[in-house]
Amino acid sequence: MSVPLEPTDQAIARELNANGRTSFTDLAERVGLSVSAVHQRVRRLEQRGVIKGYTARLDGEQIGLPLTALISLTPNDPAAPDDYPQRLEHIREIESCYSVAGDESYVLLVRVPSPAGLEDLLRRIRESAKVSTRTTVVLSTPFEGRPAAL
Amino acid sequence: MSVPLEPTDQAIARELNANGRTSFTDLAERVGLSVSAVHQRVRRLEQRGVIKGYTARLDGEQIGLPLTALISLTPNDPAAPDDYPQRLEHIREIESCYSVAGDESYVLLVRVPSPAGLEDLLRRIRESAKVSTRTTVVLSTPFEGRPAAL
DNA sequence: CTTGAAATCACATGGGA
DNA sequence: TCCCATGTGATTTCAAG
């Protein structure tokens, strides 16, 4: 299950993780290979799923989603089949969904425009997944989405 | 604090959030502007901090960081000045740091190679920030880093 | 915002260690 | 298999209106 990444591929992955728009030309210089060699490696990393995608990180405040929260889920019926992620997938306010070890079963990271938006979101989560929720409101985000510690 | 984003800028931000390597040419087609107009807008969004950066999303399993955890922090000395984020910034395993409302003060999202790596990380967090920790291990990640609900 | 032109880049192909 | 060199068309970027 997953060969440890070769040093060159690791360097490429690290660079693209830190700057997702680095050109192949720059990458080639940094890892000491020709542009075409790097090009091939990046495509392979994408195919293998080492690179899952590219995204611009946006400032929640400025895009109208200033309220972030962590929501922990507990199933209402512990005997029900565990298809919670599927039941929640359609809710676009949910950015991430983690299955966790602990008192609760899942933790969601969500972004909403306002307290009213959060209230409505919680209602939809409870209805869609038949869970009870415990919400931790994020007051501020000192940092987020930093480069991986490769 | 933060003028609501103009529709065209919002469309650009949404597209780059969903695909961080979309070319200016593609962006221009999608939003119905010339390439250089889009170019200027993207630069402005970057300057304003609406776009905070670009990153490749990597598969933790394949890059040697298969273990994810959420760590909640409680200050040892509640009277101490609150400079925890600064004290933790140097620890590269910490991907995100949220100041939260609730029993605890902060929640960290971390990635490590192994349980031993987690143990060592917890020790460093406690020492650096003078906090006690409560750790929630992530068992699996049904989804993560989905595009913002713009 | 647009046009337009120069510099740079992406990417496919073919060939060599 | 992995790498490199080269060519062509696409893209980025800047200056000017």
Tab-separated table of C-alpha atoms (C1' of nucleotides) in Angstrom:
chain	number	residue	atom	x	y	z
A	1	MET	CA	0.000	0.000	0.000
A	2	SER	CA	1.972	2.940	-1.350
A	3	VAL	CA	5.649	2.722	-2.195
A	4	PRO	CA	7.540	5.462	-0.373
A	5	LEU	CA	8.030	8.349	-2.739
A	6	GLU	CA	11.291	8.683	-4.627
A	7	PRO	CA	13.369	11.733	-3.588
A	8	THR	CA	12.842	13.594	-6.870
A	9	ASP	CA	9.107	12.974	-6.866
A	10	GLN	CA	9.031	14.038	-3.257
A	11	ALA	CA	10.777	17.297	-4.115
A	12	ILE	CA	8.281	17.935	-6.900
A	13	ALA	CA	5.329	17.161	-4.646
A	14	ARG	CA	6.702	19.412	-1.918
A	15	GLU	CA	7.213	22.293	-4.304
A	16	LEU	CA	3.749	22.004	-5.837
A	17	ASN	CA	2.225	21.696	-2.388
A	18	ALA	CA	3.925	24.943	-1.352
A	19	ASN	CA	3.148	26.691	-4.643
A	20	GLY	CA	0.529	25.024	-6.788
A	21	ARG	CA	1.202	27.214	-9.804
A	22	THR	CA	4.937	26.668	-10.088
A	23	SER	CA	5.773	26.270	-13.799
A	24	PHE	CA	7.386	23.129	-15.146
A	25	THR	CA	10.372	25.259	-16.045
A	26	ASP	CA	10.865	26.352	-12.434
A	27	LEU	CA	10.254	22.847	-11.146
A	28	ALA	CA	12.873	21.523	-13.545
A	29	GLU	CA	15.480	23.962	-12.240
A	30	ARG	CA	14.726	23.166	-8.620
A	31	VAL	CA	14.932	19.426	-8.956
A	32	GLY	CA	17.737	19.432	-11.524
A	33	LEU	CA	15.976	17.681	-14.380
A	34	SER	CA	14.900	18.676	-17.866
A	35	VAL	CA	11.498	20.234	-18.327
A	36	SER	CA	10.158	17.179	-20.127
A	37	ALA	CA	11.315	14.787	-17.435
A	38	VAL	CA	9.555	16.894	-14.812
A	39	HIS	CA	6.485	17.100	-16.997
A	40	GLN	CA	6.270	13.325	-17.151
A	41	ARG	CA	6.771	12.968	-13.423
A	42	VAL	CA	4.075	15.467	-12.554
A	43	ARG	CA	1.596	13.700	-14.835
A	44	ARG	CA	2.470	10.429	-13.193
A	45	LEU	CA	2.048	11.872	-9.710
A	46	GLU	CA	-1.383	13.113	-10.757
A	47	GLN	CA	-2.347	9.742	-12.201
A	48	ARG	CA	-1.147	7.824	-9.171
A	49	GLY	CA	-3.215	10.132	-6.976
A	50	VAL	CA	-0.209	11.407	-5.066
A	51	ILE	CA	-1.359	14.825	-6.275
A	52	LYS	CA	-5.110	14.867	-5.736
A	53	GLY	CA	-5.711	18.269	-7.281
A	54	TYR	CA	-4.798	21.909	-7.242
A	55	THR	CA	-6.596	24.681	-5.449
A	56	ALA	CA	-6.423	28.365	-4.677
A	57	ARG	CA	-6.750	29.002	-0.953
A	58	LEU	CA	-9.361	31.716	-0.398
A	59	ASP	CA	-9.919	34.089	2.488
A	60	GLY	CA	-13.242	33.097	4.074
A	61	GLU	CA	-13.835	36.624	5.345
A	62	GLN	CA	-13.572	38.173	1.923
A	63	ILE	CA	-15.590	35.610	-0.009
A	64	GLY	CA	-18.632	35.881	2.204
A	65	LEU	CA	-18.048	32.805	4.364
A	66	PRO	CA	-16.603	34.394	7.491
A	67	LEU	CA	-17.865	31.801	9.956
A	68	THR	CA	-15.975	28.524	10.314
A	69	ALA	CA	-16.979	25.722	12.656
A	70	LEU	CA	-16.054	22.182	13.638
A	71	ILE	CA	-19.046	19.918	14.002
A	72	SER	CA	-18.826	16.564	15.773
A	73	LEU	CA	-21.420	13.956	14.894
A	74	THR	CA	-22.990	11.225	16.984
A	75	PRO	CA	-25.364	8.755	15.308
A	76	ASN	CA	-28.928	8.817	16.600
A	77	ASP	CA	-29.232	5.112	15.935
A	78	PRO	CA	-25.917	3.380	16.663
A	79	ALA	CA	-27.167	0.274	14.856
A	80	ALA	CA	-27.813	2.099	11.576
A	81	PRO	CA	-25.453	1.402	8.644
A	82	ASP	CA	-22.524	3.816	8.552
A	83	ASP	CA	-23.103	5.724	5.331
A	84	TYR	CA	-22.852	9.185	6.885
A	85	PRO	CA	-20.283	10.593	4.450
A	86	GLN	CA	-22.556	9.719	1.538
A	87	ARG	CA	-25.484	11.318	3.285
A	88	LEU	CA	-23.497	14.507	3.828
A	89	GLU	CA	-21.634	14.764	0.555
A	90	HIS	CA	-24.258	16.916	-1.110
A	91	ILE	CA	-23.978	19.631	1.523
A	92	ARG	CA	-21.520	22.032	-0.028
A	93	GLU	CA	-20.826	23.993	3.142
A	94	ILE	CA	-18.946	20.934	4.417
A	95	GLU	CA	-15.365	21.362	3.312
A	96	SER	CA	-13.902	18.306	5.067
A	97	CYS	CA	-15.224	15.187	6.742
A	98	TYR	CA	-13.086	13.092	9.085
A	99	SER	CA	-14.003	9.755	10.598
A	100	VAL	CA	-12.507	9.841	14.074
A	101	ALA	CA	-11.690	7.707	17.091
A	102	GLY	CA	-13.330	9.118	20.189
A	103	ASP	CA	-16.652	9.845	21.790
A	104	GLU	CA	-18.043	11.005	18.487
A	105	SER	CA	-17.930	9.349	15.073
A	106	TYR	CA	-17.167	12.173	12.647
A	107	VAL	CA	-15.818	15.690	12.666
A	108	LEU	CA	-16.809	18.116	9.926
A	109	LEU	CA	-15.174	21.389	8.996
A	110	VAL	CA	-17.742	23.824	7.631
A	111	ARG	CA	-17.905	27.404	6.367
A	112	VAL	CA	-21.033	29.543	6.411
A	113	PRO	CA	-21.962	33.183	5.881
A	114	SER	CA	-23.502	33.815	9.307
A	115	PRO	CA	-24.874	32.345	12.522
A	116	ALA	CA	-28.203	31.956	10.763
A	117	GLY	CA	-26.424	30.015	8.028
A	118	LEU	CA	-24.866	27.783	10.661
A	119	GLU	CA	-28.212	27.147	12.285
A	120	ASP	CA	-29.713	26.126	8.969
A	121	LEU	CA	-26.707	23.971	8.116
A	122	LEU	CA	-26.946	22.112	11.434
A	123	ARG	CA	-30.588	21.381	10.769
A	124	ARG	CA	-29.756	19.981	7.332
A	125	ILE	CA	-26.919	17.856	8.705
A	126	ARG	CA	-29.107	16.375	11.426
A	127	GLU	CA	-31.888	15.626	8.976
A	128	SER	CA	-29.696	14.205	6.225
A	129	ALA	CA	-27.577	11.966	8.416
A	130	LYS	CA	-29.784	11.241	11.437
A	131	VAL	CA	-27.160	12.395	13.861
A	132	SER	CA	-26.888	14.715	16.784
A	133	THR	CA	-24.281	17.438	16.565
A	134	ARG	CA	-21.855	19.253	18.828
A	135	THR	CA	-20.541	22.474	17.347
A	136	THR	CA	-17.273	24.246	18.080
A	137	VAL	CA	-17.205	27.727	16.605
A	138	VAL	CA	-13.872	28.952	15.232
A	139	LEU	CA	-13.092	32.426	16.591
A	140	SER	CA	-10.023	33.035	14.472
A	141	THR	CA	-7.588	31.129	12.304
A	142	PRO	CA	-3.959	31.878	13.192
A	143	PHE	CA	-2.903	29.694	10.272
A	144	GLU	CA	-4.389	27.104	7.959
A	145	GLY	CA	-3.394	24.827	5.112
A	146	ARG	CA	0.348	25.163	5.608
A	147	PRO	CA	2.667	23.106	3.384
A	148	ALA	CA	3.110	19.461	4.318
A	149	ALA	CA	6.100	18.571	6.484
A	150	LEU	CA	7.902	16.529	3.855
B	1	MET	CA	-14.009	45.011	6.704
B	2	SER	CA	-14.134	43.363	3.284
B	3	VAL	CA	-16.376	44.616	0.518
B	4	PRO	CA	-18.510	41.732	-0.785
B	5	LEU	CA	-16.854	40.309	-3.878
B	6	GLU	CA	-17.993	41.431	-7.297
B	7	PRO	CA	-19.698	38.655	-9.317
B	8	THR	CA	-16.888	38.350	-11.867
B	9	ASP	CA	-14.207	38.220	-9.187
B	10	GLN	CA	-16.297	35.689	-7.340
B	11	ALA	CA	-16.517	33.517	-10.448
B	12	ILE	CA	-12.748	33.716	-10.885
B	13	ALA	CA	-12.128	32.871	-7.234
B	14	ARG	CA	-14.554	29.952	-7.403
B	15	GLU	CA	-12.907	28.550	-10.504
B	16	LEU	CA	-9.379	28.838	-9.123
B	17	ASN	CA	-10.526	27.334	-5.851
B	18	ALA	CA	-11.894	24.332	-7.710
B	19	ASN	CA	-8.900	24.083	-10.044
B	20	GLY	CA	-5.851	26.038	-8.998
B	21	ARG	CA	-4.070	25.541	-12.306
B	22	THR	CA	-6.809	26.799	-14.612
B	23	SER	CA	-5.133	28.895	-17.304
B	24	PHE	CA	-5.952	32.561	-17.780
B	25	THR	CA	-7.237	31.629	-21.199
B	26	ASP	CA	-9.782	29.204	-19.727
B	27	LEU	CA	-10.703	31.641	-16.987
B	28	ALA	CA	-11.283	34.341	-19.594
B	29	GLU	CA	-13.669	32.117	-21.541
B	30	ARG	CA	-15.619	31.138	-18.472
B	31	VAL	CA	-16.139	34.627	-17.158
B	32	GLY	CA	-16.499	36.265	-20.563
B	33	LEU	CA	-13.612	38.704	-20.440
B	34	SER	CA	-10.369	39.183	-22.299
B	35	VAL	CA	-7.339	37.279	-21.079
B	36	SER	CA	-5.584	40.398	-19.844
B	37	ALA	CA	-8.615	41.650	-17.964
B	38	VAL	CA	-8.733	38.317	-16.142
B	39	HIS	CA	-5.007	38.491	-15.580
B	40	GLN	CA	-5.334	41.852	-13.868
B	41	ARG	CA	-8.213	40.660	-11.733
B	42	VAL	CA	-6.347	37.591	-10.559
B	43	ARG	CA	-3.339	39.703	-9.616
B	44	ARG	CA	-5.631	42.055	-7.723
B	45	LEU	CA	-7.317	39.171	-5.915
B	46	GLU	CA	-3.881	37.908	-4.905
B	47	GLN	CA	-2.777	41.335	-3.684
B	48	ARG	CA	-5.965	41.896	-1.705
B	49	GLY	CA	-5.456	38.540	-0.066
B	50	VAL	CA	-8.712	37.120	-1.379
B	51	ILE	CA	-6.506	34.450	-2.927
B	52	LYS	CA	-4.041	33.506	-0.207
B	53	GLY	CA	-2.019	31.086	-2.305
B	54	TYR	CA	-2.120	28.028	-4.509
B	55	THR	CA	-1.440	24.480	-3.467
B	56	ALA	CA	-1.396	20.947	-4.753
B	57	ARG	CA	-3.430	18.691	-2.491
B	58	LEU	CA	-1.354	15.619	-1.663
B	59	ASP	CA	-2.358	12.152	-0.532
B	60	GLY	CA	-1.097	11.784	3.042
B	61	GLU	CA	-0.813	8.026	2.677
B	62	GLN	CA	1.461	8.205	-0.318
B	63	ILE	CA	3.729	10.978	0.906
B	64	GLY	CA	4.611	9.252	4.146
B	65	LEU	CA	2.240	11.120	6.467
B	66	PRO	CA	-0.572	8.607	6.809
B	67	LEU	CA	-1.651	9.588	10.321
B	68	THR	CA	-3.876	12.655	10.779
B	69	ALA	CA	-5.096	13.937	14.139
B	70	LEU	CA	-7.026	16.779	15.721
B	71	ILE	CA	-5.408	18.102	18.870
B	72	SER	CA	-7.283	20.334	21.312
B	73	LEU	CA	-5.226	22.579	23.561
B	74	THR	CA	-5.849	23.814	27.091
B	75	PRO	CA	-3.419	26.330	28.638
B	76	ASN	CA	-1.557	25.091	31.681
B	77	ASP	CA	-1.549	28.610	33.100
B	78	PRO	CA	-4.787	30.366	32.202
B	79	ALA	CA	-3.242	33.700	33.199
B	80	ALA	CA	-0.348	33.410	30.740
B	81	PRO	CA	-0.376	35.728	27.713
B	82	ASP	CA	-2.081	34.126	24.701
B	83	ASP	CA	0.732	33.739	22.185
B	84	TYR	CA	0.139	30.051	21.497
B	85	PRO	CA	0.029	30.297	17.718
B	86	GLN	CA	3.444	31.967	17.694
B	87	ARG	CA	4.808	29.292	19.965
B	88	LEU	CA	3.505	26.574	17.667
B	89	GLU	CA	4.248	28.097	14.292
B	90	HIS	CA	7.652	26.465	13.969
B	91	ILE	CA	6.226	22.975	14.251
B	92	ARG	CA	5.794	21.958	10.656
B	93	GLU	CA	3.566	18.963	11.363
B	94	ILE	CA	0.829	21.421	12.302
B	95	GLU	CA	-1.089	22.136	9.132
B	96	SER	CA	-3.826	24.324	10.636
B	97	CYS	CA	-4.443	26.117	13.907
B	98	TYR	CA	-7.911	27.300	14.938
B	99	SER	CA	-8.762	29.437	17.955
B	100	VAL	CA	-12.085	28.089	19.150
B	101	ALA	CA	-14.988	28.808	21.490
B	102	GLY	CA	-15.516	25.936	23.885
B	103	ASP	CA	-13.902	24.028	26.682
B	104	GLU	CA	-10.542	24.196	24.959
B	105	SER	CA	-8.732	27.176	23.450
B	106	TYR	CA	-7.285	25.862	20.202
B	107	VAL	CA	-7.697	22.985	17.811
B	108	LEU	CA	-4.789	21.864	15.653
B	109	LEU	CA	-4.856	19.664	12.572
B	110	VAL	CA	-1.640	17.669	12.289
B	111	ARG	CA	-0.088	15.039	10.011
B	112	VAL	CA	2.589	12.590	11.101
B	113	PRO	CA	4.253	9.458	9.778
B	114	SER	CA	3.313	7.134	12.653
B	115	PRO	CA	2.031	6.794	16.203
B	116	ALA	CA	5.588	7.324	17.404
B	117	GLY	CA	5.672	10.540	15.388
B	118	LEU	CA	2.434	11.625	17.035
B	119	GLU	CA	3.804	10.905	20.478
B	120	ASP	CA	6.870	12.987	19.796
B	121	LEU	CA	4.790	15.787	18.268
B	122	LEU	CA	2.535	15.937	21.338
B	123	ARG	CA	5.560	16.258	23.571
B	124	ARG	CA	6.896	19.125	21.488
B	125	ILE	CA	3.519	20.892	21.454
B	126	ARG	CA	3.167	20.632	25.221
B	127	GLU	CA	6.692	21.885	25.789
B	128	SER	CA	6.565	24.706	23.273
B	129	ALA	CA	3.199	26.096	24.273
B	130	LYS	CA	2.789	25.055	27.918
B	131	VAL	CA	-0.527	23.413	27.254
B	132	SER	CA	-2.212	20.147	27.921
B	133	THR	CA	-3.551	18.286	24.913
B	134	ARG	CA	-6.489	16.121	23.984
B	135	THR	CA	-5.985	14.134	20.803
B	136	THR	CA	-8.586	12.818	18.396
B	137	VAL	CA	-7.108	10.406	15.889
B	138	VAL	CA	-8.516	10.486	12.360
B	139	LEU	CA	-9.374	6.974	11.193
B	140	SER	CA	-10.205	7.877	7.621
B	141	THR	CA	-10.979	10.927	5.541
B	142	PRO	CA	-14.132	10.498	3.459
B	143	PHE	CA	-13.437	13.900	1.892
B	144	GLU	CA	-11.288	16.915	2.528
B	145	GLY	CA	-10.587	20.339	1.063
B	146	ARG	CA	-13.662	20.465	-1.140
B	147	PRO	CA	-14.316	23.642	-3.122
B	148	ALA	CA	-15.874	26.532	-1.222
B	149	ALA	CA	-19.664	26.881	-1.369
B	150	LEU	CA	-19.678	30.153	-3.286
C	1	DC	C1'	-11.416	47.220	-20.173
C	2	DT	C1'	-9.172	46.396	-24.765
C	3	DT	C1'	-5.675	45.343	-28.334
C	4	DG	C1'	-1.300	43.674	-29.549
C	5	DA	C1'	3.280	42.021	-29.448
C	6	DA	C1'	7.265	39.723	-27.097
C	7	DA	C1'	8.757	36.530	-23.820
C	8	DT	C1'	7.800	32.386	-21.770
C	9	DC	C1'	5.722	28.026	-21.237
C	10	DA	C1'	3.223	23.479	-22.202
C	11	DC	C1'	3.451	19.379	-24.241
C	12	DA	C1'	4.088	15.893	-27.925
C	13	DT	C1'	7.559	13.454	-30.451
C	14	DG	C1'	11.740	11.004	-31.327
C	15	DG	C1'	15.998	9.276	-29.799
C	16	DG	C1'	19.756	7.838	-26.520
C	17	DA	C1'	21.843	5.756	-22.087
D	1	DT	C1'	12.493	2.610	-18.071
D	2	DC	C1'	14.047	7.069	-17.453
D	3	DC	C1'	15.917	10.895	-19.325
D	4	DC	C1'	16.876	14.738	-22.722
D	5	DA	C1'	16.484	17.894	-27.010
D	6	DT	C1'	13.729	20.115	-30.081
D	7	DG	C1'	9.699	22.123	-32.385
D	8	DT	C1'	5.147	24.169	-32.477
D	9	DG	C1'	1.332	26.210	-30.750
D	10	DA	C1'	-0.589	28.091	-26.510
D	11	DT	C1'	-0.066	31.029	-22.653
D	12	DT	C1'	1.614	34.709	-19.795
D	13	DT	C1'	2.732	39.250	-19.160
D	14	DC	C1'	3.268	44.104	-20.061
D	15	DA	C1'	2.693	48.484	-22.359
D	16	DA	C1'	-0.334	51.610	-24.514
D	17	DG	C1'	-4.947	53.498	-25.740
